[in-house]
PDB file of C-alpha atoms in Angstrom:
ATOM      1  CA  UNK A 287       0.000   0.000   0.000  1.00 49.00           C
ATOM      2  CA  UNK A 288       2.694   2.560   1.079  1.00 46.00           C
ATOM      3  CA  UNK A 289       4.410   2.270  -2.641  1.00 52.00           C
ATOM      4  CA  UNK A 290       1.211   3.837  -4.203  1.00 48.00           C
ATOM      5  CA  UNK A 291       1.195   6.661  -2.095  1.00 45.00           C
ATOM      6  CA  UNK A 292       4.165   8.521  -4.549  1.00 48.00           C
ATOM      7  CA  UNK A 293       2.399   7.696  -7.377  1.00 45.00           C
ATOM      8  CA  UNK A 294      -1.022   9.000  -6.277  1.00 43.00           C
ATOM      9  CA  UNK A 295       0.868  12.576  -4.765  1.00 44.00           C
ATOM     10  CA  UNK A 296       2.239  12.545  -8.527  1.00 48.00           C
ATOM     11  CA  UNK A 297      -0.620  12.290 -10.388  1.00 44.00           C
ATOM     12  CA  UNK A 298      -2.291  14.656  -8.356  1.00 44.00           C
ATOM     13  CA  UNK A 299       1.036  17.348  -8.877  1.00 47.00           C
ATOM     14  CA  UNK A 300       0.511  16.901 -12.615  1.00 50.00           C
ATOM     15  CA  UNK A 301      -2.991  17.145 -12.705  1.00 45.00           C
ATOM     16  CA  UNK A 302      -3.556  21.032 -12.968  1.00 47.00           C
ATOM     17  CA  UNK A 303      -0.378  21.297 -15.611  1.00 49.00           C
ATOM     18  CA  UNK A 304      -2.131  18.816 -17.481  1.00 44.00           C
ATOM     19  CA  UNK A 305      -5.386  21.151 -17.331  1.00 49.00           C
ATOM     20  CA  UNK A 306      -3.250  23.819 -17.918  1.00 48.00           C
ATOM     21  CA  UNK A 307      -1.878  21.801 -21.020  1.00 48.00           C
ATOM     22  CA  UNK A 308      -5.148  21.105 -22.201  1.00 49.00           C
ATOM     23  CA  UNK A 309      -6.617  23.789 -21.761  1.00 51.00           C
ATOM     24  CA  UNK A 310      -9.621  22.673 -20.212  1.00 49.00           C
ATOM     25  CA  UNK A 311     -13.017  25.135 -19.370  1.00 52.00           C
ATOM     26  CA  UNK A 312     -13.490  27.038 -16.091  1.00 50.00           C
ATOM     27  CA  UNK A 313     -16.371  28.384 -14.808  1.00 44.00           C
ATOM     28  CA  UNK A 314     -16.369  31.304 -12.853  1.00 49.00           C
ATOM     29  CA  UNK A 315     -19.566  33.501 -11.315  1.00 47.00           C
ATOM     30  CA  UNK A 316     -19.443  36.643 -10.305  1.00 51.00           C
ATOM     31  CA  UNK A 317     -20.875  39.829 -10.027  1.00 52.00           C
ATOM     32  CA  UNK A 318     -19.855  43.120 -11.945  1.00 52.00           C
ATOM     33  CA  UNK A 319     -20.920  46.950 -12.531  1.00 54.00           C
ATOM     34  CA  UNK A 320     -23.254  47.172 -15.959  1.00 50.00           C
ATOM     35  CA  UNK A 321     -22.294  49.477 -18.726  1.00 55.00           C
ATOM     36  CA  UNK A 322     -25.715  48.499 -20.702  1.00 54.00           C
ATOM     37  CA  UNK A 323     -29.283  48.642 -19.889  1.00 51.00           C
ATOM     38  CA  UNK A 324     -29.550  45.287 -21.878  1.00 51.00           C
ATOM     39  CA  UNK A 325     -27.148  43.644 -19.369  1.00 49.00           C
ATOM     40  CA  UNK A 326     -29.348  44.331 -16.475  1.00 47.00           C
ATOM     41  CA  UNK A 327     -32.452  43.114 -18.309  1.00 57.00           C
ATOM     42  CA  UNK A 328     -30.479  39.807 -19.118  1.00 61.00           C
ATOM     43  CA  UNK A 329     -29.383  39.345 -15.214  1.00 60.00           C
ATOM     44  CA  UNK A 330     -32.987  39.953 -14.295  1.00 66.00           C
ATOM     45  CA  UNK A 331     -34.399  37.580 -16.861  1.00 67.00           C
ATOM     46  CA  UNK A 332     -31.723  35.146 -15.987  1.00 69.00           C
ATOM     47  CA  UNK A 333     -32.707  35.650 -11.936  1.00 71.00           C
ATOM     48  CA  UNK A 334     -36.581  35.373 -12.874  1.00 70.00           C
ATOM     49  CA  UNK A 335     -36.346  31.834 -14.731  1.00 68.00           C
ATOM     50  CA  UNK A 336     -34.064  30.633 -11.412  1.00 73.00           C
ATOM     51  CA  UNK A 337     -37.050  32.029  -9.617  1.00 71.00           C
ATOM     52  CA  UNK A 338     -39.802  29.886 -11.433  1.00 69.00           C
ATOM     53  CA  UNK A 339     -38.167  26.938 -11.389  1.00 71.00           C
ATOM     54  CA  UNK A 340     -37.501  26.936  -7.983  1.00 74.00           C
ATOM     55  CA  UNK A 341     -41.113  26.719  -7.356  1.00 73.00           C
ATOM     56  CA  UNK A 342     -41.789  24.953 -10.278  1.00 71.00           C
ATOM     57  CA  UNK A 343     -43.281  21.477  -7.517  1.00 73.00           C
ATOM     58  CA  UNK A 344     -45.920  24.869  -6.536  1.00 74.00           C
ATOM     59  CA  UNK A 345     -46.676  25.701  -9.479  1.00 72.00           C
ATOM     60  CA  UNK A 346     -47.509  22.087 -10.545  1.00 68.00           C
ATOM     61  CA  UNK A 347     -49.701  21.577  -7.361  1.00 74.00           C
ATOM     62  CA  UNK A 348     -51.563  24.411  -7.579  1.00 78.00           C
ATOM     63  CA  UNK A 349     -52.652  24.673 -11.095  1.00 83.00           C
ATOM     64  CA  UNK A 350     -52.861  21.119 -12.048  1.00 86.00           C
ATOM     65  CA  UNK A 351     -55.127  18.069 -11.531  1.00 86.00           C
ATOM     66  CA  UNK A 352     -51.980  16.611  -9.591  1.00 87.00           C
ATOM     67  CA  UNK A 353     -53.478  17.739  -6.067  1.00 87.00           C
ATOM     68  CA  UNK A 354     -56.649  15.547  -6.782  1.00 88.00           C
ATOM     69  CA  UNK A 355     -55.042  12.580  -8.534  1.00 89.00           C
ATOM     70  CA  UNK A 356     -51.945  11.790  -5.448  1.00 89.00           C
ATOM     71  CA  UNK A 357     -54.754  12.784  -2.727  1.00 89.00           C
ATOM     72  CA  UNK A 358     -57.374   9.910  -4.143  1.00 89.00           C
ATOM     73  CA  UNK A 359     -54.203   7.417  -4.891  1.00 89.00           C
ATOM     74  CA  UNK A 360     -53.426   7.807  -1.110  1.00 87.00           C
ATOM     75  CA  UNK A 361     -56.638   7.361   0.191  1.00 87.00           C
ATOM     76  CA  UNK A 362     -56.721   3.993  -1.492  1.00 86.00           C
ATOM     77  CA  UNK A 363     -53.680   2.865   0.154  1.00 85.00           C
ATOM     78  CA  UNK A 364     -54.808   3.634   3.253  1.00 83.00           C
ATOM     79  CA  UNK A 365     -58.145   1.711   2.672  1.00 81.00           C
ATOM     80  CA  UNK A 366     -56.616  -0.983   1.529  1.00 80.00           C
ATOM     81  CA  UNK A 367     -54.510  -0.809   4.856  1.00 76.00           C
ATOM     82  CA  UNK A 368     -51.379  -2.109   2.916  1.00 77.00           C
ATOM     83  CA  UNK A 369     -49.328   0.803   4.743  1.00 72.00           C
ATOM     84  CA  UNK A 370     -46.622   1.724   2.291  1.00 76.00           C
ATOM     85  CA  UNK A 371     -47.820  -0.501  -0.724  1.00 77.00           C
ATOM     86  CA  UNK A 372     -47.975   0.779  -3.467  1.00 81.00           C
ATOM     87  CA  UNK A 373     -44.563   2.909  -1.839  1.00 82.00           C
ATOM     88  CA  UNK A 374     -44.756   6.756  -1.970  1.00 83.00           C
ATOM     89  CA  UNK A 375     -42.197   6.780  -5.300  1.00 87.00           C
ATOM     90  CA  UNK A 376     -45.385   4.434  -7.144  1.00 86.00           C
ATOM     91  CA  UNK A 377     -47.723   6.968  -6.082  1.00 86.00           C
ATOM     92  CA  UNK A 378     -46.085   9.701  -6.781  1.00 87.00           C
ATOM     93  CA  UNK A 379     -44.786   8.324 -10.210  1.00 87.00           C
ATOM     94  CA  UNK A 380     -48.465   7.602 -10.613  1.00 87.00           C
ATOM     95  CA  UNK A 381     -50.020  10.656  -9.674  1.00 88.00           C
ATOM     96  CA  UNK A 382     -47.224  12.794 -12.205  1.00 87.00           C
ATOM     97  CA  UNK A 383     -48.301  11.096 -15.151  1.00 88.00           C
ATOM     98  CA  UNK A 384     -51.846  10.956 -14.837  1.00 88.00           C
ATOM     99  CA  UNK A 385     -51.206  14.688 -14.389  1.00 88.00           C
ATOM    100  CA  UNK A 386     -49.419  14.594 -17.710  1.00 87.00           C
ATOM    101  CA  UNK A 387     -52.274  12.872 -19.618  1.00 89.00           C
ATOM    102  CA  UNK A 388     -54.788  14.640 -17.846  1.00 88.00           C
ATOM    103  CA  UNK A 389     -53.745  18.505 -18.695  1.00 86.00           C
ATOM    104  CA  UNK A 390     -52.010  17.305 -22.092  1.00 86.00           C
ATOM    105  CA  UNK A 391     -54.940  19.175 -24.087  1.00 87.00           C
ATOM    106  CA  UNK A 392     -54.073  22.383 -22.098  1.00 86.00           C
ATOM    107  CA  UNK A 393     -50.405  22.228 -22.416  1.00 83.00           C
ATOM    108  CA  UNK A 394     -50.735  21.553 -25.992  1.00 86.00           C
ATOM    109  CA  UNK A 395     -52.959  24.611 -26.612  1.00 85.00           C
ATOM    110  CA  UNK A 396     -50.636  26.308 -24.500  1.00 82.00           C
ATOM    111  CA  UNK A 397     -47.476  24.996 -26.438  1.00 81.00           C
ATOM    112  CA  UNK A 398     -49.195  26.216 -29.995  1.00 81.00           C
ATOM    113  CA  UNK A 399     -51.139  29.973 -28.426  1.00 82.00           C
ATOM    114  CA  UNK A 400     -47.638  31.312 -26.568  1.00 79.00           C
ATOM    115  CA  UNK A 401     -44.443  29.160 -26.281  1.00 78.00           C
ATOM    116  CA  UNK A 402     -43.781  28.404 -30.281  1.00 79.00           C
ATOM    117  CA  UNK A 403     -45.218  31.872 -31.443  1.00 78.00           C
ATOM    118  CA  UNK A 404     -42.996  33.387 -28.538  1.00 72.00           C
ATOM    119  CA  UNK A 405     -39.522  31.260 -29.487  1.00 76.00           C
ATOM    120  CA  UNK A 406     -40.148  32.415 -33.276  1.00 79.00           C
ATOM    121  CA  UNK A 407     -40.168  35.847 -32.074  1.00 77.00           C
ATOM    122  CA  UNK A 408     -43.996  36.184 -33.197  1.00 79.00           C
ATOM    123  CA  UNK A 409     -45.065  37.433 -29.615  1.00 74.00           C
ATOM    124  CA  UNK A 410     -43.682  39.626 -26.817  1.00 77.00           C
ATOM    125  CA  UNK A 411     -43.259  38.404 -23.381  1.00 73.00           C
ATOM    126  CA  UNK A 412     -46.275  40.203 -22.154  1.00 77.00           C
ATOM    127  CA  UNK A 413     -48.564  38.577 -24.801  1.00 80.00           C
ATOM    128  CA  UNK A 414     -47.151  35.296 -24.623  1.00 78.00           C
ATOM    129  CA  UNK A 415     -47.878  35.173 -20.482  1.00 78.00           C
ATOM    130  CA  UNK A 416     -51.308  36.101 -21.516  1.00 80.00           C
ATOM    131  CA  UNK A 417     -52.050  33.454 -23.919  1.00 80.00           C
ATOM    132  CA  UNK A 418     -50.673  30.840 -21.677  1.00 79.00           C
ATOM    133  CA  UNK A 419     -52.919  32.274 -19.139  1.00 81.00           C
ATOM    134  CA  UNK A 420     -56.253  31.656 -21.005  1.00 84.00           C
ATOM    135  CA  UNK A 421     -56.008  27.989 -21.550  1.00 84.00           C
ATOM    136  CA  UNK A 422     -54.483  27.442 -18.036  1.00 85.00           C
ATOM    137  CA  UNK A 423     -57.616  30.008 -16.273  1.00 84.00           C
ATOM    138  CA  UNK A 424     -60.096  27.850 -17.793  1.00 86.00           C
ATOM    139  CA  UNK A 425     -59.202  24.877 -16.835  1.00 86.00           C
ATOM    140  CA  UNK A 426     -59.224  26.029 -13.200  1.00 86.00           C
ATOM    141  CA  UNK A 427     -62.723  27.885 -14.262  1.00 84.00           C
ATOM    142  CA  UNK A 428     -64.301  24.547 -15.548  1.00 84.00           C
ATOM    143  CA  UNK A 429     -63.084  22.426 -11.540  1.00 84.00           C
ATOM    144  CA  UNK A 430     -63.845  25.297  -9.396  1.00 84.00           C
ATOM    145  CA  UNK A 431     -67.235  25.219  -7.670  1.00 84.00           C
ATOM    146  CA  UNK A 432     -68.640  28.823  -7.606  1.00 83.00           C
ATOM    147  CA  UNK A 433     -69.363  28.993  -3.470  1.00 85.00           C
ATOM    148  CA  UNK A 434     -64.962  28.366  -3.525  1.00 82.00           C
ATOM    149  CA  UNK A 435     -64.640  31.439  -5.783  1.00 82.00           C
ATOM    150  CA  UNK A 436     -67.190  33.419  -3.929  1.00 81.00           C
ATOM    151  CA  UNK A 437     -65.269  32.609  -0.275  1.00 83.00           C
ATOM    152  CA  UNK A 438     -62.339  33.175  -1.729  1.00 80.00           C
ATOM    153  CA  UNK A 439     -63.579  36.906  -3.373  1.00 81.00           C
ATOM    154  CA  UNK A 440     -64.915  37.959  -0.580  1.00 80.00           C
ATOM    155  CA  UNK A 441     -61.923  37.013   1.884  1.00 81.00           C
ATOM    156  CA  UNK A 442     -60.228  39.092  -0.809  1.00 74.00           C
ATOM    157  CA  UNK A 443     -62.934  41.895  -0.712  1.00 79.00           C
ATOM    158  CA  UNK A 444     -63.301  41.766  -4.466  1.00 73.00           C
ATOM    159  CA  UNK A 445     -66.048  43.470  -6.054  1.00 76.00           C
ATOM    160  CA  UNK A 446     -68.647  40.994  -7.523  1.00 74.00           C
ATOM    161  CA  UNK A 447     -66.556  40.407 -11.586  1.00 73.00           C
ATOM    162  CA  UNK A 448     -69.339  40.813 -14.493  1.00 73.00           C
ATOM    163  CA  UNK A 449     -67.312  37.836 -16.099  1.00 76.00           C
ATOM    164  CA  UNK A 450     -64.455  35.329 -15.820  1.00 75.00           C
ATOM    165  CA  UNK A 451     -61.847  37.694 -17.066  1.00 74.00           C
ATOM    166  CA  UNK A 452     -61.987  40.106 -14.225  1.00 75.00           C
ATOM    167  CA  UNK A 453     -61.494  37.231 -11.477  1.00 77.00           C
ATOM    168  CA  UNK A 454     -57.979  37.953 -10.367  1.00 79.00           C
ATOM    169  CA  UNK A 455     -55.695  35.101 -11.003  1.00 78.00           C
ATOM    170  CA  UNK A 456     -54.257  34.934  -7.487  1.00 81.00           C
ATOM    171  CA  UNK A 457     -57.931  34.698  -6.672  1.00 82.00           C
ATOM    172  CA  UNK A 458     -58.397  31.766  -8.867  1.00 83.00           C
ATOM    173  CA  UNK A 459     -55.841  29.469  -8.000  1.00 84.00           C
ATOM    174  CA  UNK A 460     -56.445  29.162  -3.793  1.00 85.00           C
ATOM    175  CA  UNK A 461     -60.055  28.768  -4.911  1.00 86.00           C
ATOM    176  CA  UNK A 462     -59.330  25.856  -7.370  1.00 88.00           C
ATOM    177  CA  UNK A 463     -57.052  24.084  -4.884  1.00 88.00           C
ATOM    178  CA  UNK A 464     -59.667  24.222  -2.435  1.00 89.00           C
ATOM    179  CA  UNK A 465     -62.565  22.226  -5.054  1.00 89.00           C
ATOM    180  CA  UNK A 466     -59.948  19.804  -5.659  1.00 89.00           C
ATOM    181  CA  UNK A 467     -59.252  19.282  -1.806  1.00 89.00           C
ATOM    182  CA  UNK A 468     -63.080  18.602  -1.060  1.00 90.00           C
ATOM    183  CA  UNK A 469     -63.653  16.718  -4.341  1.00 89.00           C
ATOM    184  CA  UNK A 470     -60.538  14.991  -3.768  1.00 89.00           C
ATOM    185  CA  UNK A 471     -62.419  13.785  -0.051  1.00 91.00           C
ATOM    186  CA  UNK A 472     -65.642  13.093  -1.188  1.00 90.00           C
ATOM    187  CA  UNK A 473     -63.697  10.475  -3.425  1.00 89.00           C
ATOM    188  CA  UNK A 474     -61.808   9.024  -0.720  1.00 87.00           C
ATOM    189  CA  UNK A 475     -65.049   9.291   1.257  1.00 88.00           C
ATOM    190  CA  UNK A 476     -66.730   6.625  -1.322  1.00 89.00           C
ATOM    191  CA  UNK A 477     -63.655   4.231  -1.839  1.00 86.00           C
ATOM    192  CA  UNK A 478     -63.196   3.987   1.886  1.00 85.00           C
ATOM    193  CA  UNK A 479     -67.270   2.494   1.989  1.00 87.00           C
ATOM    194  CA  UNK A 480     -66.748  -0.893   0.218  1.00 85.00           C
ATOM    195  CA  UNK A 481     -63.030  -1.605   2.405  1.00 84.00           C
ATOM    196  CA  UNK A 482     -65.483  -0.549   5.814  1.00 84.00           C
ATOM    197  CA  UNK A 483     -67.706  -3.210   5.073  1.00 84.00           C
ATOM    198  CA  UNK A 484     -65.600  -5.792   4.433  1.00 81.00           C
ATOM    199  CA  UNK A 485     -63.630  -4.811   7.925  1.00 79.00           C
ATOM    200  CA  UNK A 486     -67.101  -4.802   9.626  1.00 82.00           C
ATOM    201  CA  UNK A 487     -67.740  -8.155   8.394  1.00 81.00           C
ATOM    202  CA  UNK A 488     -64.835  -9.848   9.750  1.00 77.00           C
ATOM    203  CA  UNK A 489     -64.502  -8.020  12.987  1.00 77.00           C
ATOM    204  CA  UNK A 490     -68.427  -9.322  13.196  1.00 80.00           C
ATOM    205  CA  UNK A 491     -67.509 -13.152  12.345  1.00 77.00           C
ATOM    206  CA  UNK A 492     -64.356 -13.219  15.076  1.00 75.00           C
ATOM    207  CA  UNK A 493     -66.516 -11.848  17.713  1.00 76.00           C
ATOM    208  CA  UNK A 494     -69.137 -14.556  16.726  1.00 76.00           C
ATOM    209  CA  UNK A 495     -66.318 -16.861  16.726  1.00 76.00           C
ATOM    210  CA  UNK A 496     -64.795 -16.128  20.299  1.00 73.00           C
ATOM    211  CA  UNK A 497     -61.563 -15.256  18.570  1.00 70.00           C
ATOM    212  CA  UNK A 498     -61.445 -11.942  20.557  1.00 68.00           C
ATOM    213  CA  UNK A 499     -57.487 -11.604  20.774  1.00 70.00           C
ATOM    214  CA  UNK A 500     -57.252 -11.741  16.748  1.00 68.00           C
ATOM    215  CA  UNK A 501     -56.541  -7.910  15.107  1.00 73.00           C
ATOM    216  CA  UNK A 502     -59.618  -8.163  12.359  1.00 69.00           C
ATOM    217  CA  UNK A 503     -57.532  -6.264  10.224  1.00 71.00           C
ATOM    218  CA  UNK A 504     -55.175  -8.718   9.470  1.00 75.00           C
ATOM    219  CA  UNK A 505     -57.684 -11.210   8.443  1.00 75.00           C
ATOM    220  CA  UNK A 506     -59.387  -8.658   6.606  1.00 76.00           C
ATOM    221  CA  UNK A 507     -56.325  -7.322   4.536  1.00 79.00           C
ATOM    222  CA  UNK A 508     -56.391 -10.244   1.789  1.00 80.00           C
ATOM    223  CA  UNK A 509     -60.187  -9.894   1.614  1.00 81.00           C
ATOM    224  CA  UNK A 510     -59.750  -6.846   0.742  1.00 81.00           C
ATOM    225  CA  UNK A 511     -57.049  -7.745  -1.684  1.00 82.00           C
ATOM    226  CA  UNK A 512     -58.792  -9.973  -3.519  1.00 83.00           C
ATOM    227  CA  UNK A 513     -61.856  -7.684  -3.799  1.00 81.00           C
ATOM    228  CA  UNK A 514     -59.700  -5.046  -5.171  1.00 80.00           C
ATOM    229  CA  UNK A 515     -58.480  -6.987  -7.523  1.00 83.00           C
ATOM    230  CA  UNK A 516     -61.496  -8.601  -8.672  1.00 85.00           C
ATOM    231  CA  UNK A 517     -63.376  -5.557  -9.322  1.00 81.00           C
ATOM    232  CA  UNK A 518     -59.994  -4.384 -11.353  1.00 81.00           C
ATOM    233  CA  UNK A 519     -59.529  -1.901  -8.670  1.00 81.00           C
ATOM    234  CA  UNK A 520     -56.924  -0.062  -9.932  1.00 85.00           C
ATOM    235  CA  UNK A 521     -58.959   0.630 -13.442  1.00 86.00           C
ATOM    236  CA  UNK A 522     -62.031   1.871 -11.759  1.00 87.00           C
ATOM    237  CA  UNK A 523     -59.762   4.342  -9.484  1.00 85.00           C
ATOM    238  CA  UNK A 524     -58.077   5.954 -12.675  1.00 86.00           C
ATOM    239  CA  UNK A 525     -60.775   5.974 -15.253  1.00 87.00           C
ATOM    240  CA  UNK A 526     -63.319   7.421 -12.411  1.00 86.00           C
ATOM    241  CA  UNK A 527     -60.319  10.196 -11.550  1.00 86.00           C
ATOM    242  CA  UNK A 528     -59.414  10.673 -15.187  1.00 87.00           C
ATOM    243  CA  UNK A 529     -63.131  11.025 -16.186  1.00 86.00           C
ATOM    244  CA  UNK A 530     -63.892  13.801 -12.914  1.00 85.00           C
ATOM    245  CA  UNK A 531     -61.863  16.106 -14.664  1.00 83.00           C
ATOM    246  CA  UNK A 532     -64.383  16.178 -18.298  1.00 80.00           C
TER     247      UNK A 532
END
């Protein structure tokens, strides 16, 4: 071992003269005085896209089906009362591309009203926001239930909008997110039913049995199972959630 030790001090000496040699690419950051107004502009621009995709994961909750689609998945683990099968990455993984196929029509229109137009330089930034806006705004328009909006308006003290384009934006999205939390219950509340009874009916035959000292969920977990999978479970959960959102 101790005769590598010169050769490893050696290559790690020659390392930097190789770079040197090489010249291989540095990166350096730092910050400067501007001589140009476009400079500044560019920094900003560069600091805002850092910005949004930091909260990109917010931005996804808030204005997506995601919230409803991961809330439902979870509530039929829990029913199920396999603990952490399917594991949170399945879920999640789940949830994310649901999501995908689920808003695909209003990325697309997205995609073809503001990002193309905008990278060939056929739109401002302004206009471009706007048109990305639209298809996003009514998609939030078409799952929000109109007692949300109201609670949300007049928490907000907004005067009473003559039609959807006056609702504020910010106003919007808390107001969507909260219709997707109580749909998102009201589903869990109905999937949780069929997994009740079946825990009902076991706890009912081991106390008709004398087996007292015998946790009826265990006995009732591969019921369950098998009910789940004979009613294709899993197919019913997804079309149902895929079809809330038409």
């Amino acid at each position: 071992m101790k005769r590598w030790v010169p050769v490893l001090l050696t290559l790690l000496l020659t390392i930097p003269a190789l770079g040197a040699a090489q010249g291989l690419p540095t990166l350096t950051l730092g910050i400067g005085e501007a001589t140009e107004p476009g400079q500044v502009s560019s920094a900003l621009q560069v600091l805002l896209v850092l910005t949004i995709l930091s909260i990109a994961p917010a931005i996804l909750l808030m204005t997506t089906a995601f919230t409803r689609v991961v809330i439902v998945l979870s509530f039929v683990r829990q029913a199920m009362g396999t603990q952490q099968m399917p594991p949170n990455q399945v879920v999640i993984g789940l949830s994310l591309f649901l999501t995908f196929f689920i808003m695909a029509p209003v990325w697309t229109q997205v995609n073809e009203t503001a990002l193309q137009p905008y990278l060939n330089n056929q739109l401002s930034q302004e206009v471009a926001l706007e048109n990305a806006l639209k298809p996003m705004r009514e998609f939030m328009f078409g799952q929000t239930e109109e007692k949300d909006l109201e609670l949300l308006m007049d928490i907000a003290r907004v005067e009473t909008p003559a039609n959807k384009g006056d609702v504020p934006t910010m106003t919007l999205i808390p107001a969507f997110m909260l219709s997707e939390l109580k749909r998102a219950f009201q589903m869990g509340f109905l999937i949780y039913i069929p997994f009740l009874i079946v825990d009902m009916v076991v706890a009912s035959v081991l106390m008709a049995m004398g087996m007292m000292m015998l946790p009826p969920p265990i006995i009732a977990l591969p019921f369950k199972l098998l009910l789940f999978v004979l009613v294709d479970g899993w197919g019913l959960v997804v079309g149902s959630l895929v079809k809330s959102f038409y």
